mmCIF file of C-alpha atoms in Angstrom:
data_model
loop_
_atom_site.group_PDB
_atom_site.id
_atom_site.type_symbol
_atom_site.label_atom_id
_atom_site.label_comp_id
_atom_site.label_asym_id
_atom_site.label_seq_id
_atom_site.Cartn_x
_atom_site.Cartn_y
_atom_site.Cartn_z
ATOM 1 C CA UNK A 6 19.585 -11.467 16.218
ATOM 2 C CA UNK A 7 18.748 -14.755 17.091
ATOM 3 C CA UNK A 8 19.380 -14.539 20.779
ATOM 4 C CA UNK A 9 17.192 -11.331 21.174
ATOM 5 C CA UNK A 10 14.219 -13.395 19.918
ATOM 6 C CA UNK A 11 12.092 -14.528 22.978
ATOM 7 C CA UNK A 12 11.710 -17.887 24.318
ATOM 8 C CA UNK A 13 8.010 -19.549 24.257
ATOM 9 C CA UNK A 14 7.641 -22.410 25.542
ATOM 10 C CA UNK A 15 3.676 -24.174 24.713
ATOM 11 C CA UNK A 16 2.609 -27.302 26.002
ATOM 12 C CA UNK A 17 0.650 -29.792 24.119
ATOM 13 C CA UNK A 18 1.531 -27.741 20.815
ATOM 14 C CA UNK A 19 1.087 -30.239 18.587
ATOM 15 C CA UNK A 20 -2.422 -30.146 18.545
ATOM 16 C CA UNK A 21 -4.825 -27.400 16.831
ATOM 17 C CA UNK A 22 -4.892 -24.976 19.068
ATOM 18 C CA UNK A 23 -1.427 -25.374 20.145
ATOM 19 C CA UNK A 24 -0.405 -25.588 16.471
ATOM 20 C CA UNK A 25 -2.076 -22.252 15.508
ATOM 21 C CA UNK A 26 -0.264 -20.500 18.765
ATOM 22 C CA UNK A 27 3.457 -22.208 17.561
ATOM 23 C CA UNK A 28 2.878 -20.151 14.140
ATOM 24 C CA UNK A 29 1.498 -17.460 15.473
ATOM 25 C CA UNK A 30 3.986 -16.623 18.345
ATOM 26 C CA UNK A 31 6.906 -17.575 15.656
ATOM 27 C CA UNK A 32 5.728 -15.339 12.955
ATOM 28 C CA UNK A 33 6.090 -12.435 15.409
ATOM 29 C CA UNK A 34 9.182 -13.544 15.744
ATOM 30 C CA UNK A 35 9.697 -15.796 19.015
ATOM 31 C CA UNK A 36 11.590 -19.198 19.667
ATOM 32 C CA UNK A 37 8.981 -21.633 20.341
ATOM 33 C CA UNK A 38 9.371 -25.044 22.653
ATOM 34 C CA UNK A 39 6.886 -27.378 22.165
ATOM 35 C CA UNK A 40 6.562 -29.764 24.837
ATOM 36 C CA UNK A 41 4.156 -32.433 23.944
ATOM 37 C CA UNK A 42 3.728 -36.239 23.931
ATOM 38 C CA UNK A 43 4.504 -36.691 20.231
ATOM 39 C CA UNK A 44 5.116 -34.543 16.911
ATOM 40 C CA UNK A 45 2.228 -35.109 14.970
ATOM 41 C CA UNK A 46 3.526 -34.021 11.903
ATOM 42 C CA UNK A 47 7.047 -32.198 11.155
ATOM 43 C CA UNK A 48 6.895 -28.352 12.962
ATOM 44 C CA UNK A 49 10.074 -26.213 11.581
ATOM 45 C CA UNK A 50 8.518 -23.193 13.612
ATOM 46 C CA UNK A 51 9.022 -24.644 17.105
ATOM 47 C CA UNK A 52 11.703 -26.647 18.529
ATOM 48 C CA UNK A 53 10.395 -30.535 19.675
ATOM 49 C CA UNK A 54 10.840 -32.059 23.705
ATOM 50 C CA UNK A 55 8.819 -35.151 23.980
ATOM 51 C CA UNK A 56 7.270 -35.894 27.244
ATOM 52 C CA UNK A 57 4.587 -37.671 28.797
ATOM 53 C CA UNK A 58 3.362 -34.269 31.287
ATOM 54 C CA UNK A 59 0.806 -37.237 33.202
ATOM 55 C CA UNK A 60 4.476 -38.269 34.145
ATOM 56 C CA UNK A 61 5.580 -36.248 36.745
ATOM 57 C CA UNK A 62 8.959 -37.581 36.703
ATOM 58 C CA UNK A 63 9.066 -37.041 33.133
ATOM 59 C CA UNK A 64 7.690 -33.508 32.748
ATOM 60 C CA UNK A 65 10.780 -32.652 35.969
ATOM 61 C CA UNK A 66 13.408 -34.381 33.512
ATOM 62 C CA UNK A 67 12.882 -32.210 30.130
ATOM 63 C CA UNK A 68 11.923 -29.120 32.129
ATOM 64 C CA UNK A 69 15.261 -29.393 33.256
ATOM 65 C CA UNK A 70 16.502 -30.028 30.317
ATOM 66 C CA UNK A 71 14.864 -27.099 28.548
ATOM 67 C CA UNK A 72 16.172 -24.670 31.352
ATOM 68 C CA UNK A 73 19.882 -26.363 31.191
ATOM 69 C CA UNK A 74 19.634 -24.782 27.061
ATOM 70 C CA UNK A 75 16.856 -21.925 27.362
ATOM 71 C CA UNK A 76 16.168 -19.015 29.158
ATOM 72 C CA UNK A 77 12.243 -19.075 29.133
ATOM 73 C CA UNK A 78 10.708 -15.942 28.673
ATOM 74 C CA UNK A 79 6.612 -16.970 28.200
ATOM 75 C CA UNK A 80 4.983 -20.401 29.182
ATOM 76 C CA UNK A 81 1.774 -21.225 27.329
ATOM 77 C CA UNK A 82 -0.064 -24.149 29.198
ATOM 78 C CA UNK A 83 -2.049 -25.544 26.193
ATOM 79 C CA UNK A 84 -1.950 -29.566 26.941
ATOM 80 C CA UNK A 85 -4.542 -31.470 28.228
ATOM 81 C CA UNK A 86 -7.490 -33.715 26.878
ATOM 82 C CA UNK A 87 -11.117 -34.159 27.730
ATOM 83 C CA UNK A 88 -12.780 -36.653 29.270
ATOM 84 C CA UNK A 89 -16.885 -36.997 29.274
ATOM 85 C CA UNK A 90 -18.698 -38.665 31.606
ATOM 86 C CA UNK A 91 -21.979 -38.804 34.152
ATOM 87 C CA UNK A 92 -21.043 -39.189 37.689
ATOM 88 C CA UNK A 93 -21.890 -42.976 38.127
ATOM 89 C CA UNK A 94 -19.983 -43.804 35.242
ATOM 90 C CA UNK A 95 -16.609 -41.479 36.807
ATOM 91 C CA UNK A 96 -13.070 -43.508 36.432
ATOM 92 C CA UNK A 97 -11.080 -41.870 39.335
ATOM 93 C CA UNK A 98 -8.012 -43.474 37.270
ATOM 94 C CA UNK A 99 -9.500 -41.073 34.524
ATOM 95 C CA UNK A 100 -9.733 -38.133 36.345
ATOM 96 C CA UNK A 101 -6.549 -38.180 38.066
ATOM 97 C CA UNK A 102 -4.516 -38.042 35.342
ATOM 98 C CA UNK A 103 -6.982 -35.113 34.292
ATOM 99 C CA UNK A 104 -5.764 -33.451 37.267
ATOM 100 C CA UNK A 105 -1.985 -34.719 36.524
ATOM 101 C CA UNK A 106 -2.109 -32.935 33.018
ATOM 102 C CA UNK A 107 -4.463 -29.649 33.205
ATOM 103 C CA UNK A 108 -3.365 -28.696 36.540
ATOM 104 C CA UNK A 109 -0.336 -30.722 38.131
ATOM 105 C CA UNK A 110 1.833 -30.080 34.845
ATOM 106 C CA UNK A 111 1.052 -26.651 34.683
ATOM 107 C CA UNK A 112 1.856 -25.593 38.379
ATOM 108 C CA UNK A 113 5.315 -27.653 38.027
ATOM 109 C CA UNK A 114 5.768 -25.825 34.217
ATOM 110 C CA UNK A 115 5.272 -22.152 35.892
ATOM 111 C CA UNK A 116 7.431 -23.252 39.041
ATOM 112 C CA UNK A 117 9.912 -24.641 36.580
ATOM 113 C CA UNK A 118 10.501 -21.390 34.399
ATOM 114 C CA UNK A 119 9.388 -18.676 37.001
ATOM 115 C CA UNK A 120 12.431 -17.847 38.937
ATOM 116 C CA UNK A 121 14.373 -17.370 35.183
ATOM 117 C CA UNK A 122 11.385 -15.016 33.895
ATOM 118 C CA UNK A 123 11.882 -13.107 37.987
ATOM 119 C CA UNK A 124 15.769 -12.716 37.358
ATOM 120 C CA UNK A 125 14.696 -11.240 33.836
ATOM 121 C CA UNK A 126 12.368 -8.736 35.513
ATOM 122 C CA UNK A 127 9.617 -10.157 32.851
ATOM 123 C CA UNK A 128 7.638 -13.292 32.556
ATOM 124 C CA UNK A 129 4.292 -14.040 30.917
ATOM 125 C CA UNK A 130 2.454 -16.830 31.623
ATOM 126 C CA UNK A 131 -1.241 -17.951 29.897
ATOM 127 C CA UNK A 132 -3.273 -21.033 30.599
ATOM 128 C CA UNK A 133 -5.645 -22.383 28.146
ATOM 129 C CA UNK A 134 -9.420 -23.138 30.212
ATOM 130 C CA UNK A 135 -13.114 -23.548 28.785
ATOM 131 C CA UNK A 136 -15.933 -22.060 28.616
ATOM 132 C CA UNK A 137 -16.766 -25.932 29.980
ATOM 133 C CA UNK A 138 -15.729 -24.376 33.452
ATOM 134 C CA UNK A 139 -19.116 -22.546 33.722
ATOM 135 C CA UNK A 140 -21.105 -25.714 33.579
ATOM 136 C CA UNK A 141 -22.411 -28.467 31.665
ATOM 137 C CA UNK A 142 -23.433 -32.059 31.701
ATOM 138 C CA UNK A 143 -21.320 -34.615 31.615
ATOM 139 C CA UNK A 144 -18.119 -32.363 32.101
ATOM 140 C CA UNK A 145 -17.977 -32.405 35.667
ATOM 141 C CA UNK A 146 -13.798 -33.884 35.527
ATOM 142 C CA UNK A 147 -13.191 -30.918 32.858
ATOM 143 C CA UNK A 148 -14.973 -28.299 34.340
ATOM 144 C CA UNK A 149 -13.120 -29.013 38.091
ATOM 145 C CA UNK A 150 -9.936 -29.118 35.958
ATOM 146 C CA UNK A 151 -10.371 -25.954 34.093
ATOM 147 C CA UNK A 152 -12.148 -24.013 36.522
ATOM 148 C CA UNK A 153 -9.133 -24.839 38.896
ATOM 149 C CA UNK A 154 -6.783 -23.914 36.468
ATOM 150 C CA UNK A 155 -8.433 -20.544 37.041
ATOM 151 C CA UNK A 156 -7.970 -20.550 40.472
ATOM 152 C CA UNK A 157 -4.497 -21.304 40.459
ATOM 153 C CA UNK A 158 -3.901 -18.792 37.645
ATOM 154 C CA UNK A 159 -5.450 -15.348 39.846
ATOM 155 C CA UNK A 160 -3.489 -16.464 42.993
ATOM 156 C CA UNK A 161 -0.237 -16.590 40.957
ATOM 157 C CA UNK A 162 -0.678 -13.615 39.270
ATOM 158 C CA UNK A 163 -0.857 -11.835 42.788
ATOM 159 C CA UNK A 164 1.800 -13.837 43.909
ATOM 160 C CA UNK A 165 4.472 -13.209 41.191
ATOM 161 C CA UNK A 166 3.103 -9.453 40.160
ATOM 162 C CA UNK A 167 5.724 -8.136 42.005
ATOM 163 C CA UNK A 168 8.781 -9.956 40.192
ATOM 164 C CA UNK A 169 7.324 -8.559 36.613
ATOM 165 C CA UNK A 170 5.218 -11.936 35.979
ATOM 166 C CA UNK A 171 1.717 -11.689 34.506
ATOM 167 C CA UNK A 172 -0.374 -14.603 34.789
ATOM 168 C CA UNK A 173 -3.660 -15.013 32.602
ATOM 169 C CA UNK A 174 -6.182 -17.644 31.325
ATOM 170 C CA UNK A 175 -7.668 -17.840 27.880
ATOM 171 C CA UNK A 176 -10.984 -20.023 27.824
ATOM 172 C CA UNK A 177 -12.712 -20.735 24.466
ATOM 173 C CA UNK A 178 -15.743 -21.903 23.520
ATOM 174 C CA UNK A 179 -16.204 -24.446 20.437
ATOM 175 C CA UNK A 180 -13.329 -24.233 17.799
ATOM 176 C CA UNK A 181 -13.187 -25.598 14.328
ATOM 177 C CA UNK A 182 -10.999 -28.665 14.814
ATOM 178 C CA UNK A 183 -10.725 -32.163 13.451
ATOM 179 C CA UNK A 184 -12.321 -33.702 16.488
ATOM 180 C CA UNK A 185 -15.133 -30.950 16.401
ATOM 181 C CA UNK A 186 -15.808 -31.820 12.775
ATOM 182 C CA UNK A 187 -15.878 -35.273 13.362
ATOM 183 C CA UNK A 188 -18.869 -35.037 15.775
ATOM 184 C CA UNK A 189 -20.277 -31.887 14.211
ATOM 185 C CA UNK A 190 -20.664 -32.443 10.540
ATOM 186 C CA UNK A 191 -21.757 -29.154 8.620
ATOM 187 C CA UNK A 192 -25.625 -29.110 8.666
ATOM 188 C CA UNK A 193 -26.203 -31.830 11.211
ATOM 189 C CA UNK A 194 -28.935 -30.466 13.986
ATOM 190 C CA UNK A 195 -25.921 -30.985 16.618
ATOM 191 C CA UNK A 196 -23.907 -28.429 14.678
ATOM 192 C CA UNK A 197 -27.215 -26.370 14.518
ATOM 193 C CA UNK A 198 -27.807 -26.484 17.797
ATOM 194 C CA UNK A 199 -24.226 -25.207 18.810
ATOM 195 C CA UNK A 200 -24.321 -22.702 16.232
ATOM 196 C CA UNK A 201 -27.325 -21.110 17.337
ATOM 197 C CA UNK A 202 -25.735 -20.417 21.169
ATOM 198 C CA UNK A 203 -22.840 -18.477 19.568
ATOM 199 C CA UNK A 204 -24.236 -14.846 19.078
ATOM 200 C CA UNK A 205 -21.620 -14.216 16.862
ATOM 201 C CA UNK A 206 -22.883 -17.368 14.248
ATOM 202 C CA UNK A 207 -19.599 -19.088 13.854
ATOM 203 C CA UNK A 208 -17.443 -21.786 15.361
ATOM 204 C CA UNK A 209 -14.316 -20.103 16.291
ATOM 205 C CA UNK A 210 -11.220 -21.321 15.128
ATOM 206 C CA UNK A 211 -7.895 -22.559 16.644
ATOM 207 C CA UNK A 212 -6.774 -18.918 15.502
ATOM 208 C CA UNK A 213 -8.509 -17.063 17.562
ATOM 209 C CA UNK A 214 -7.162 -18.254 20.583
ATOM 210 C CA UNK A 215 -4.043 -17.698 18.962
ATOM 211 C CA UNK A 216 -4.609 -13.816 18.980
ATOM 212 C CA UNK A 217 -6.332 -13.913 22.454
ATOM 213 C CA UNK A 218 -2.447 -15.780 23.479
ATOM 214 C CA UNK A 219 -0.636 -13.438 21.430
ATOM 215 C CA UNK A 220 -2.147 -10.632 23.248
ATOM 216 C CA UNK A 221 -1.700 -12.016 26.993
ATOM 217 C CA UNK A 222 2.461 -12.768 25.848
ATOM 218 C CA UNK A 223 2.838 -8.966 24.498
ATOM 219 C CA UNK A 224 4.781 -6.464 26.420
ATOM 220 C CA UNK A 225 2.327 -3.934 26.233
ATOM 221 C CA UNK A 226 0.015 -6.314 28.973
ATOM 222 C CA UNK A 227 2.157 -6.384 31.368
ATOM 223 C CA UNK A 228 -0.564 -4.079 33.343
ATOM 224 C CA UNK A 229 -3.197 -7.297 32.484
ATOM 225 C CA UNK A 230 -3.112 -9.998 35.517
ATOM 226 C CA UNK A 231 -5.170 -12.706 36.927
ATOM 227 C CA UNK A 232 -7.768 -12.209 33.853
ATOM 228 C CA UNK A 233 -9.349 -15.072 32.324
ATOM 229 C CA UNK A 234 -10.817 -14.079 28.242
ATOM 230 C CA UNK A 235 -13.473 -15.928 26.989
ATOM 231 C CA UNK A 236 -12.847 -16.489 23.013
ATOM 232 C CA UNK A 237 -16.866 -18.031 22.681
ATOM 233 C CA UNK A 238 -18.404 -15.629 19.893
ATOM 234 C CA UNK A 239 -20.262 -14.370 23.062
ATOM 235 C CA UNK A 240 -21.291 -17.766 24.394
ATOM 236 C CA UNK A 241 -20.385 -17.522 28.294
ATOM 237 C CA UNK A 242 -22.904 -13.988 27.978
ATOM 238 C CA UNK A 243 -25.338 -14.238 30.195
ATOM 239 C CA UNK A 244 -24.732 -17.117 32.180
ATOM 240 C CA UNK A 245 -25.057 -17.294 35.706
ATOM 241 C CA UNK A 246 -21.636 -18.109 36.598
ATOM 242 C CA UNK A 247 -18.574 -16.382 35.985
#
């Protein structure tokens, strides 16, 4: 029955990643939300708000929205952008609304739908990071962002355990997108060159963090909380900070 089906919301799901979770969450069956800025192209698996989540005023006004006409079961927090840059060359404009979308947004997303997922007895809640997070130049904006997604992510999960919430963080490493493509043609020595860091020997695909989602939302991992899973092919392995 249609009601029984559980309500997803994802943010930012009209991008590649997000696109592959939509599909993959509604092919198992769940009513997706996706909350993003615009509709790329036409999605019949998820159910379109528009909003501008740099906005805070605007992100409060269709949160309320979706909560007036869903009970939200899972929250994916998928949107966000990058932004590279050396530290001279730093726009604090730039990295403020960094912080508005990766972390701001998220916090007021999970404050939005918690207390309906606590009355439910159930929530699940997944952030997307980056391997980014564990260091590199010229990603010192996305790096703070992701890595305090993380932070924000562990100290929820202890604070909501108790009211049947998991909260988890899924950080991947290079994925096949259009943007990836675009500055990693096959053969080039930059592909090469990323290639030959992934143990595994592939670029990872907007699917795999799909499955990595998937797994976090299921209701057999409700015993998983405050984890963050690397989908990198083995990439973060080895380095120094984890």
């Amino acid at each position: 029955m249609e009601g029984t089906k559980p309500v997803t919301v994802v943010t930012g799901g009209s991008g590649a990643i997000g696109s592959a979770v939509i599909a993959s969450l509604a092919a198992q069956g769940h009513r997706v939300i996706n909350v993003s800025l615009e509709e790329t192209e036409k999605n019949d698996d998820a159910h379109f708000f528009a909003a501008d989540l740099t906005d805070r005023e605007a992100t409060a006004e269709v949160l309320g929205r979706i909560n007036r006409e869903y009970r939200v079961d899972n929250l994916v927090n998928n949107a966000g952008f990058t932004y590279v840059t050396e530290l001279q060359s730093l726009s604090f404009d730039r990295m403020q609304a960094m912080v508005d979308i990766h972390l701001r947004a998220a916090a007021q997303c999970i404050q939005a739908f918690a207390p309906a997922m606590a009355q439910n007895g159930r929530g699940r809640i997944v952030s997307i990071g980056s391997r980014m997070m564990l260091g590199r130049p010229g990603r010192m904006v996305y790096g703070m962002v992701k890595a305090g997604l993380l932070g924000m992510s562990r100290s929820l999960a202890l604070e909501l355990a108790h009211q049947g919430i998991t909260v988890n963080m899924v950080s991947p490493g290079p994925i096949e997108t259009a943007l990836f493509r675009q500055n990693h043609p096959p053969g080039a020595p930059q592909t090469e060159k990323v290639l030959g860091a992934i143990p595994v020997g592939r670029i990872g695909t907007p699917e795999d963090v799909a499955h990595a989602v998937k797994f976090f939302l299921a209701d057999e991992s409700g015993f998983i909380t405050g984890q963050n899973l690397f989908v990198c092919g083995g990439g973060s392995v080895g380095s120094a900070v984890m």
